[in-house]
Amino acid sequence: MKRVLLVFVILSIMVFAEEYKLSDIAVTGERFENTISNSSKDIKIITESEIKESGASTVSEVLKDISGIVISDYTGSGKTVTVDLHGQGDNAKKNLLILVDGISINSIDMSGADINSVLLDNVERIEVLPGSGGVLYGDQAVSGVINIITKKSKKNGVSGDIGLNVGSYNAKKYSGKIGYKNEIMSINLGYNKKDLDGYRKNSKFNMENFKLNLSIMDKIGMSYKNYKDSYGMPGSLTKDEMEKDRADALYTDYSGSPVGRTENKDNGATKTKEYGLWEKFEIGNIKFENNSKYVEKKLITDMISWGTPKSTTDSKEIADNLKFRYIIGNLKSSYGVDYKFGENRADLNKVNKEKIGAYILNDLKLTDLLKIEGGLRREKNSLKYYNDSKKADEKAYYKTLYTAGMNFNYRPTGKLYLEYNTNYRTPLTDEYLTFGKYMKDLKPQSGNNLQLGVTDFIVDILYVDINAYKTEMKDEIYYNSSSYKNENMSGKTLRTGADIILEEDFSIFTLKEGYSYIKSEITDGAYKGKEVPGVPQHKFNLILTINPVENLKIRGNLNYIGKRYAINDLENKGDKVKSYKTLDINSSYKINNIEIFGGIKNILNEKYSSTIVYSPYLYGATDKMAYYPSAERNFDLGVRYKF
């Protein structure tokens, strides 16, 4: 890996040439549209064409190609996917903020953002902002921010598409969207239905998703989403069980004599309704935008393996994001106020969480080439815990966050940037309330992030993006599998790393290489000197896209994930779990308004587990590991008609 890193560094200092990606527009870095060349942040954009070429069927499948991101899924159906940005390990879901059109979809509990509930067919582009977004977004923007931008009608008249996909494990997907636009208004409707038996027993996934968007004069609009799913949870296997039948679903039954492993039938279901309203206006040098959202969610779980009755958790969330931008001369100022209220109710317990924060972000153009940026945020998070309708506890947290950065456009195609920022995360509602016990001593975690990077176009055909970072966190919240409680880490955690991306365009084919290195360790306290579990030190991906004839594209994607300690192995007692690699190949062909596409995933038939948990008490686990096997070789085939 050191040789690979050396090759990337040598390439990065070659003679500079033509203009490329810095003119791309992004909104996540400032919450208003801005070119990448004018931002002091590391922003990565996945365009609509790149999404189509990827052959992905879900948002998480698209993100696995991004340097610095590792994807895992313990059921294998896409329902329980985790996106780990910059080595968060088991805390990945909790430390990453996911947005759709600038509005957070993170839940106030540990279930996190259901990223695959977003219709991929309705995604225009995805923006990834690694390295914290505390000042702009506040609580939970620790490892970074991912913003999913959805499509809107661009031309007058009626437009849309319908599609059908089939694949391995009896997978069937039906999708369609239709939109109408004129000079006054636009309306878009989308529908998606997916049924999947799953690679393993009891890993079925059934989903329906409906979305409506209405816009008037592109100044005011509303949205409605109705999503529901049902899914199986096959549980973990021991090494011996996995070698016997990787597709099995088992749990330890302690009720019989003798104790043994039996079929796992755990299952769950989700129902979500979401209502949105937005407004935006521009008067002279002032831009104004406001986004509001109301969400009702019901989560039903039937954990038969736990011996507990079926449970229902009802949650409600209200959010509003108000922002302004004012430009005078070389000074650009952005201001915003964010509000979010959430309620979780399960049995006799109820937890309310409320957040209100305000921020200011200024960037000043000192010369045509040099810009500096600075900002701060003040935020309050309050929590109220009720037991049997009586208030049992109340907490309030206040936090001030800072950011400072610079951006040097040393030539039209290249920029050098430097940024320092602070971040924090308050405990989620069910981190406070674990197995019916209230963790009253749990407190927020806090951290800071420093990153330095360069992007440029080299030797006419080569694009280079190099970013190095250092993130330090204090009082990081984690689940202690020994005490069965959520606690604050007694020591600090430190993550240092680098992401390197190369893209070469040779007309009939393009080549993209990505390499990520991260050292994630606990620097003091009870686990001093130990690696953060679940974090691979190396990731490498290689993507080759060929366009042999007009309208035909073939794409191969090789992903390598290095060794890491299993989740929960804070003491690094177990052996590191082995590395794995996957190769996916897909193609698409257009005939007028019809597109035919298909692919083979894991064509090398790698037998691996994206999720492995250190579990010394798992019955029959001689190596003290619980494995969640990932799918072997599988295929999909689809057709889409566009009108």
XYZ file of C-alpha atoms in Angstrom:
643
model
C 0.000 0.000 0.000
C 2.922 2.366 0.677
C 4.074 1.913 -2.946
C 0.581 2.726 -4.193
C 0.517 5.889 -2.066
C 3.945 6.925 -3.430
C 2.739 6.550 -7.024
C -0.281 8.796 -6.291
C 1.905 11.455 -4.687
C 4.354 11.471 -7.627
C 1.494 11.882 -10.085
C 0.095 14.750 -8.044
C 3.140 16.955 -8.571
C 3.297 16.659 -12.355
C 2.941 19.631 -14.751
C -0.516 21.258 -14.601
C -2.849 21.848 -17.557
C -6.557 22.147 -18.560
C -9.801 23.150 -16.780
C -12.071 20.423 -15.334
C -14.307 19.854 -12.312
C -13.845 23.049 -10.301
C -16.719 24.734 -12.138
C -19.184 22.125 -10.790
C -21.940 23.611 -8.636
C -22.453 22.364 -5.070
C -24.755 23.564 -2.281
C -23.669 21.497 0.734
C -20.489 23.449 1.542
C -22.282 26.768 2.146
C -26.002 25.806 2.037
C -26.259 28.027 -1.039
C -25.093 27.286 -4.576
C -21.387 27.806 -5.088
C -18.705 26.444 -7.394
C -16.230 23.941 -5.980
C -13.392 26.272 -6.981
C -14.708 28.924 -4.562
C -15.070 26.586 -1.579
C -12.497 25.978 1.160
C -13.987 22.530 1.714
C -13.460 19.070 0.289
C -16.628 18.461 -1.740
C -17.174 15.381 -3.892
C -20.030 15.265 -6.405
C -21.594 12.170 -7.962
C -23.472 13.292 -11.063
C -26.623 11.800 -12.574
C -24.625 10.215 -15.413
C -22.173 8.668 -12.926
C -25.098 7.248 -10.937
C -26.527 5.616 -14.073
C -23.132 4.247 -15.142
C -22.581 2.710 -11.700
C -25.346 0.143 -12.210
C -26.418 0.770 -8.626
C -29.989 0.174 -7.485
C -29.688 2.024 -4.158
C -27.993 5.158 -2.848
C -25.645 3.108 -0.659
C -24.406 1.160 -3.695
C -23.474 4.463 -5.331
C -21.615 5.673 -2.236
C -19.419 2.579 -1.944
C -17.367 3.929 -4.881
C -16.382 7.072 -2.953
C -12.948 7.204 -1.329
C -13.182 7.442 2.442
C -16.545 5.628 2.587
C -17.073 2.013 3.655
C -20.512 0.391 3.338
C -21.793 -2.447 5.526
C -25.174 -4.122 5.901
C -25.936 -6.735 8.551
C -29.128 -8.077 6.921
C -27.898 -7.831 3.341
C -31.195 -6.435 2.056
C -30.218 -2.745 2.043
C -32.547 -1.931 4.926
C -29.872 -1.935 7.632
C -27.064 -0.333 5.664
C -24.365 1.729 7.411
C -22.338 4.438 5.655
C -18.981 4.921 7.390
C -17.220 8.149 6.420
C -13.635 8.525 7.654
C -13.442 5.605 10.036
C -16.235 5.972 12.598
C -16.687 2.220 13.066
C -19.791 1.264 15.048
C -20.639 4.979 15.466
C -20.802 5.610 11.716
C -24.592 6.060 11.528
C -24.650 8.378 14.523
C -21.733 10.606 13.458
C -22.850 11.263 9.873
C -25.562 13.714 8.822
C -27.671 12.705 5.793
C -29.691 15.355 3.955
C -32.245 15.213 1.160
C -32.429 18.556 -0.650
C -30.720 20.177 2.328
C -33.070 18.756 5.005
C -31.829 16.176 7.527
C -33.363 12.696 7.388
C -31.467 11.521 10.467
C -33.766 10.080 13.095
C -33.529 11.290 16.707
C -32.894 7.669 17.701
C -30.148 5.176 16.827
C -31.944 3.875 13.730
C -30.178 6.658 11.850
C -31.008 7.848 8.361
C -32.756 5.285 6.161
C -30.689 6.329 3.163
C -32.048 3.650 0.839
C -35.608 4.872 1.329
C -34.657 7.620 -1.158
C -35.633 6.671 -4.725
C -32.369 6.407 -6.673
C -34.265 6.927 -9.943
C -35.249 10.334 -8.565
C -31.720 11.456 -7.619
C -30.058 14.178 -9.683
C -26.722 14.156 -7.866
C -25.134 13.354 -4.519
C -22.764 15.721 -2.708
C -20.353 14.385 -0.104
C -18.756 16.802 2.370
C -16.166 14.889 4.447
C -14.602 16.333 7.579
C -17.420 17.751 9.708
C -20.053 20.364 8.998
C -20.636 21.526 12.554
C -21.038 25.271 11.950
C -23.495 24.906 9.070
C -25.439 21.886 10.326
C -24.797 21.466 14.054
C -25.478 18.274 15.997
C -24.353 14.968 14.357
C -22.314 16.535 11.507
C -19.159 14.916 12.933
C -17.573 12.858 10.157
C -19.266 14.920 7.480
C -22.459 15.523 5.518
C -24.048 13.752 2.552
C -26.645 15.739 0.615
C -28.905 13.907 -1.863
C -30.310 16.312 -4.472
C -33.515 15.088 -6.124
C -34.642 15.678 -9.692
C -37.018 18.398 -10.802
C -38.666 18.907 -14.169
C -36.305 20.903 -16.392
C -38.270 21.257 -19.607
C -41.832 22.334 -20.276
C -44.460 19.711 -20.930
C -44.871 16.151 -19.737
C -41.866 13.939 -18.994
C -41.107 10.804 -17.034
C -40.077 7.189 -17.183
C -41.150 3.693 -16.199
C -38.851 0.816 -15.332
C -38.705 -2.851 -14.423
C -35.841 -4.720 -12.739
C -35.425 -8.401 -11.927
C -32.535 -10.165 -10.264
C -31.162 -12.866 -8.021
C -32.987 -13.956 -4.857
C -36.328 -13.414 -6.601
C -35.765 -9.648 -6.717
C -38.379 -7.544 -8.498
C -38.531 -3.772 -8.700
C -41.142 -1.580 -10.373
C -40.554 2.147 -10.701
C -42.066 5.109 -12.433
C -42.216 8.846 -12.333
C -44.062 11.509 -14.246
C -43.779 15.272 -14.230
C -45.360 18.298 -15.825
C -43.860 21.782 -16.081
C -44.825 25.131 -17.570
C -43.840 28.748 -16.904
C -45.960 28.873 -13.741
C -45.737 25.530 -11.999
C -44.267 22.046 -12.001
C -45.465 18.800 -10.473
C -43.606 15.501 -10.114
C -44.840 12.115 -8.902
C -42.715 9.044 -8.284
C -43.511 5.479 -7.255
C -41.220 2.583 -6.417
C -42.001 -0.979 -5.311
C -39.409 -3.599 -4.454
C -39.710 -7.231 -3.363
C -36.691 -9.343 -2.440
C -36.396 -12.769 -0.819
C -32.786 -12.045 0.135
C -29.538 -13.974 0.034
C -30.079 -15.514 3.467
C -33.072 -17.140 5.068
C -35.318 -14.572 6.756
C -33.683 -11.675 4.900
C -36.714 -10.719 2.812
C -37.354 -7.062 2.070
C -40.595 -5.565 0.755
C -40.909 -1.845 0.141
C -43.285 0.731 -1.354
C -42.431 4.397 -1.763
C -44.524 7.252 -3.154
C -43.289 10.826 -3.565
C -45.022 14.028 -4.715
C -43.397 17.406 -5.380
C -45.197 20.615 -6.376
C -43.521 23.925 -7.228
C -44.989 27.328 -8.089
C -42.774 29.710 -10.109
C -39.801 27.927 -8.536
C -40.429 30.181 -5.512
C -42.628 28.075 -3.278
C -43.317 24.381 -3.131
C -44.489 21.402 -1.149
C -43.696 17.707 -0.961
C -45.298 14.530 0.349
C -43.745 11.120 0.892
C -45.367 7.867 1.962
C -42.969 5.022 2.644
C -43.503 1.573 4.111
C -41.469 -1.599 4.331
C -41.216 -4.974 6.020
C -38.043 -6.970 6.477
C -36.470 -9.999 8.084
C -33.482 -9.985 10.425
C -31.545 -13.238 10.003
C -29.083 -12.562 12.812
C -25.466 -13.665 13.054
C -23.737 -16.983 12.453
C -20.690 -18.579 14.007
C -17.729 -19.437 11.804
C -18.648 -23.130 11.773
C -22.287 -22.365 10.903
C -21.215 -20.015 8.125
C -18.918 -22.637 6.594
C -21.781 -25.130 6.676
C -24.476 -22.833 5.239
C -23.781 -19.111 4.752
C -27.440 -18.449 3.998
C -28.756 -19.823 7.276
C -30.579 -17.727 9.907
C -30.089 -18.846 13.507
C -30.259 -17.664 17.105
C -29.384 -19.197 20.478
C -32.413 -20.711 22.214
C -31.775 -20.832 25.967
C -35.286 -22.039 26.793
C -34.691 -25.645 25.835
C -32.488 -28.311 27.299
C -29.860 -28.577 26.082
C -29.227 -24.995 24.886
C -28.999 -24.894 21.115
C -29.226 -22.826 17.946
C -32.547 -22.643 16.125
C -34.166 -20.822 13.212
C -34.267 -17.031 13.538
C -37.580 -15.402 12.567
C -36.983 -11.856 13.886
C -38.662 -9.242 11.723
C -39.555 -5.579 11.536
C -41.614 -3.020 9.644
C -41.536 0.729 9.087
C -44.242 3.194 8.107
C -43.308 6.813 7.400
C -45.245 9.847 6.251
C -43.391 13.042 5.487
C -44.711 16.514 4.596
C -42.510 19.345 3.353
C -42.858 23.033 2.493
C -40.231 25.391 1.045
C -39.915 28.995 -0.084
C -37.083 30.913 -1.735
C -36.736 34.494 -2.936
C -34.012 36.765 -4.225
C -33.995 40.567 -3.896
C -30.900 42.281 -5.227
C -27.894 40.855 -3.417
C -30.006 39.023 -0.823
C -31.113 35.397 -1.130
C -33.675 33.873 1.215
C -34.655 30.214 1.608
C -36.783 28.330 4.123
C -37.482 24.595 4.377
C -39.952 22.972 6.757
C -40.680 19.296 7.373
C -43.028 17.184 9.476
C -42.507 13.414 9.819
C -44.552 10.636 11.422
C -42.835 7.283 11.774
C -43.897 3.941 13.220
C -41.336 1.204 13.823
C -42.593 -2.281 14.634
C -40.153 -4.993 15.735
C -40.818 -8.597 16.625
C -37.603 -9.879 18.237
C -38.556 -13.509 18.757
C -34.943 -14.432 19.513
C -34.967 -12.061 22.502
C -38.090 -13.652 23.950
C -39.797 -10.262 24.071
C -43.280 -9.337 22.788
C -43.747 -7.380 19.589
C -42.996 -3.707 20.265
C -43.981 -0.463 18.573
C -42.085 2.827 18.661
C -43.910 5.933 17.454
C -41.928 9.035 16.600
C -42.741 12.517 15.353
C -40.374 15.178 14.081
C -40.763 18.824 13.124
C -37.902 20.700 11.469
C -37.398 24.145 9.970
C -34.307 25.614 8.295
C -34.230 29.346 7.567
C -31.240 30.872 5.769
C -30.120 34.120 4.133
C -27.167 35.117 2.003
C -25.977 38.677 1.440
C -23.222 39.811 -0.935
C -21.557 43.200 -0.764
C -18.355 43.737 -2.696
C -15.926 40.907 -1.984
C -17.747 39.835 1.183
C -20.319 37.058 1.095
C -22.262 36.412 4.316
C -24.588 33.502 5.059
C -26.902 33.365 8.087
C -29.261 30.677 9.259
C -31.521 29.418 12.027
C -32.321 25.706 12.401
C -35.016 24.161 14.570
C -35.863 20.497 15.171
C -38.191 18.802 17.624
C -38.571 15.044 17.931
C -40.524 12.665 20.111
C -40.022 8.925 20.623
C -42.657 6.914 22.452
C -42.305 3.222 23.366
C -44.529 1.511 25.930
C -44.565 3.748 29.054
C -41.398 5.636 28.115
C -41.237 8.840 26.142
C -38.264 10.992 25.186
C -38.486 14.481 23.644
C -35.487 16.131 22.021
C -35.386 19.727 20.808
C -32.644 21.594 18.943
C -32.340 25.249 17.996
C -29.215 26.736 16.488
C -28.063 29.854 14.646
C -24.987 30.312 12.489
C -23.074 32.885 10.480
C -20.540 32.094 7.765
C -18.484 34.810 6.056
C -16.098 34.447 3.168
C -13.933 37.303 1.974
C -12.176 37.458 -1.368
C -8.795 39.049 -0.659
C -7.494 38.746 -4.238
C -8.631 37.066 -7.441
C -6.822 33.940 -6.253
C -7.145 33.947 -2.462
C -10.259 33.701 -0.294
C -10.618 33.243 3.476
C -13.627 31.926 5.379
C -14.796 32.020 8.972
C -17.953 31.236 10.876
C -19.544 30.219 14.144
C -22.654 28.520 15.423
C -24.459 28.643 18.757
C -26.791 25.746 19.468
C -28.990 24.472 22.276
C -30.153 20.881 22.634
C -32.693 19.984 25.301
C -34.079 16.621 26.314
C -37.040 15.562 28.439
C -37.544 12.002 29.615
C -40.968 10.784 30.763
C -41.799 7.533 32.532
C -45.457 6.535 32.814
C -46.462 10.051 31.607
C -44.464 11.701 34.402
C -41.387 13.788 33.720
C -38.439 11.878 35.169
C -35.503 13.994 33.977
C -34.622 17.049 31.908
C -31.319 18.146 30.361
C -30.065 21.096 28.316
C -26.790 21.399 26.416
C -25.278 24.561 24.911
C -22.495 24.470 22.349
C -20.524 27.013 20.315
C -18.818 25.757 17.161
C -16.195 27.449 14.960
C -14.740 27.135 11.504
C -11.923 28.900 9.633
C -10.477 28.179 6.231
C -8.734 29.448 3.132
C -8.962 28.668 -0.573
C -6.167 29.440 -3.044
C -7.014 29.138 -6.748
C -3.424 29.062 -7.968
C -4.685 28.593 -11.535
C -8.066 28.141 -13.319
C -8.050 24.343 -12.935
C -6.503 23.972 -9.514
C -7.155 24.916 -5.917
C -5.417 24.424 -2.587
C -7.599 24.539 0.530
C -7.185 24.405 4.288
C -9.961 24.213 6.901
C -10.297 23.818 10.664
C -13.662 23.251 12.344
C -15.233 21.945 15.531
C -18.138 19.515 15.927
C -20.236 17.710 18.524
C -22.994 15.170 18.983
C -25.590 14.887 21.732
C -26.864 11.450 22.810
C -29.705 10.022 20.743
C -32.991 9.217 22.466
C -32.438 5.472 22.756
C -28.812 5.971 23.764
C -30.291 7.562 26.869
C -32.846 4.788 27.159
C -31.228 1.351 26.724
C -33.056 -1.899 27.561
C -35.502 0.113 29.656
C -32.759 1.821 31.709
C -32.217 5.575 31.619
C -28.545 6.628 31.228
C -28.734 9.935 33.097
C -24.938 10.462 33.203
C -24.473 10.265 29.425
C -23.081 13.532 28.001
C -22.346 14.949 24.526
C -19.154 14.170 22.639
C -17.106 16.968 21.062
C -14.311 17.158 18.525
C -12.317 19.116 15.982
C -11.198 18.475 12.435
C -8.301 19.810 10.362
C -8.034 19.101 6.647
C -5.729 20.140 3.805
C -6.249 19.316 0.158
C -5.531 20.027 -3.482
C -7.546 19.360 -6.636
C -6.373 19.911 -10.208
C -6.410 18.685 -13.788
C -3.058 17.329 -14.884
C -1.443 16.640 -18.261
C -4.673 17.337 -20.112
C -6.408 14.026 -19.269
C -5.709 13.435 -15.580
C -7.750 14.806 -12.665
C -6.270 14.605 -9.153
C -8.006 15.090 -5.795
C -5.884 14.661 -2.643
C -7.130 15.324 0.873
C -5.423 14.764 4.241
C -7.244 15.126 7.566
C -6.952 14.800 11.323
C -10.008 14.434 13.565
C -9.892 14.327 17.367
C -12.871 13.503 19.586
C -13.438 13.659 23.329
C -16.108 11.755 25.325
C -17.100 9.787 22.227
C -20.372 7.959 22.882
C -20.189 4.193 22.375
C -22.025 1.001 23.305
C -20.222 -1.034 25.949
C -21.067 -4.668 25.191
C -19.771 -5.742 28.612
C -22.043 -3.464 30.666
C -24.850 -3.418 28.047
C -24.939 0.374 28.346
C -24.164 3.414 26.208
C -21.257 5.298 27.762
C -18.751 8.056 27.094
C -15.269 6.935 26.099
C -12.852 7.586 28.983
C -10.112 8.535 26.509
C -9.827 10.592 23.340
C -10.077 9.110 19.859
C -7.876 10.248 16.981
C -8.429 9.631 13.279
C -5.754 10.639 10.775
C -5.910 9.771 7.114
C -5.838 10.678 3.459
C -8.068 10.179 0.417
C -6.550 10.166 -3.053
C -8.555 10.106 -6.277
C -7.255 9.948 -9.847
C -9.406 10.130 -12.982
C -8.069 9.614 -16.511
C -10.215 10.285 -19.582
C -9.051 8.547 -22.770
C -12.095 9.342 -24.919
C -13.427 5.782 -25.479
C -12.726 4.780 -21.880
C -12.176 6.387 -18.502
C -10.264 5.083 -15.518
C -10.791 6.119 -11.908
C -8.616 5.031 -8.981
C -9.264 5.795 -5.342
C -7.190 5.026 -2.276
C -8.020 5.770 1.364
C -5.736 5.408 4.346
C -6.918 5.900 7.903
C -5.389 5.349 11.297
C -8.175 5.330 13.871
C -7.031 4.927 17.463
C -7.903 5.592 21.097
C -5.160 7.841 22.493
C -5.748 7.689 26.262
C -8.010 6.257 28.941
C -8.907 2.611 29.511
C -8.338 1.611 25.872
C -5.217 3.702 25.237
C -3.244 2.580 22.191
C -6.060 0.421 20.803
C -7.479 0.740 17.290
C -11.102 1.805 16.896
C -12.865 -1.461 15.945
C -14.634 -1.859 12.635
C -12.306 0.521 10.767
C -10.153 -0.826 7.887
C -6.820 0.942 7.538
C -6.865 0.659 3.740
C -9.490 0.933 1.034
C -8.834 0.832 -2.706
C -11.208 1.020 -5.644
C -10.680 0.904 -9.392
C -13.402 1.809 -11.899
C -13.074 1.262 -15.658
C -15.813 2.609 -17.934
C -15.707 1.706 -21.650
C -17.777 3.274 -24.441
C -16.931 0.908 -27.369
C -19.777 2.056 -29.619
C -22.370 4.796 -29.462
C -25.003 4.316 -26.728
C -23.226 1.290 -25.200
C -21.380 1.557 -21.890
C -19.601 -1.188 -19.954
C -18.319 -0.610 -16.433
C -16.181 -2.656 -14.097
C -15.705 -1.758 -10.438
C -13.146 -3.383 -8.145
C -13.382 -2.626 -4.404
C -10.851 -3.704 -1.781
C -11.510 -3.357 1.965
C -8.562 -4.012 4.292
C -8.288 -5.846 7.591
C -9.893 -4.412 10.724
C -10.861 -5.423 14.228
C -14.426 -6.648 14.626
C -17.121 -4.305 15.932
C -17.163 -4.110 19.778
C -13.561 -5.348 20.097
C -12.361 -2.222 21.918
C -9.576 -4.120 23.653
C -8.393 -5.565 20.295
C -8.468 -9.049 21.837
C -9.580 -10.913 18.733
C -7.709 -11.384 15.479
C -8.264 -8.818 12.767
C -10.956 -9.965 10.357
C -9.635 -10.683 6.892
C -9.722 -8.221 4.014
C -12.030 -8.759 1.063
C -12.474 -7.610 -2.514
C -15.489 -7.478 -4.818
C -15.719 -7.011 -8.575
C -18.942 -5.783 -10.172
C -19.545 -5.540 -13.929
C -22.533 -3.856 -15.525
C -23.537 -2.448 -18.896
C -26.271 -0.328 -20.466
C -27.483 0.240 -24.006
C -29.833 2.936 -25.300
C -32.216 2.516 -28.214
C -34.047 5.806 -28.746
C -36.097 6.258 -25.542
C -35.450 2.755 -24.234
C -32.526 1.804 -22.018
C -31.592 -1.807 -21.290
C -29.186 -2.420 -18.422
C -27.881 -5.230 -16.280
C -24.926 -6.483 -14.351
C -23.235 -9.095 -12.215
C -22.235 -8.185 -8.673
C -19.430 -9.946 -6.845
C -18.516 -11.744 -10.067
C -15.505 -13.362 -8.362
C -17.919 -14.951 -5.861
C -15.994 -13.623 -2.861
C -17.254 -15.108 0.393
C -17.083 -12.289 2.907
C -18.988 -10.522 5.673
C -19.198 -6.727 5.574
C -20.274 -6.800 9.253
C -18.477 -8.871 11.894
C -19.014 -8.360 15.631
C -16.748 -9.453 18.488
C -19.077 -11.589 20.603
C -17.283 -13.666 23.261
C -20.582 -14.972 24.672
C -22.112 -16.189 21.410
C -23.019 -19.855 21.843
C -20.761 -22.070 19.733
C -18.454 -19.253 18.545
C -14.987 -20.747 19.058
C -13.314 -17.620 17.630
C -15.691 -15.300 19.572
C -16.957 -13.730 16.345
C -20.506 -13.175 15.084
C -20.667 -13.101 11.269
C -23.295 -11.463 9.060
C -22.548 -13.020 5.635
C -22.788 -10.841 2.523
C -24.224 -12.001 -0.802
C -22.253 -14.155 -3.191
C -22.344 -13.710 -6.978
C -25.690 -12.273 -8.093
C -27.189 -10.517 -11.091
C -29.795 -7.962 -12.066
C -31.430 -7.008 -15.365
C -33.664 -4.059 -16.153
C -35.343 -1.941 -18.776
C -36.418 1.691 -18.622
C -38.592 3.704 -21.013
C -38.211 7.463 -20.969
C -40.771 9.914 -22.337
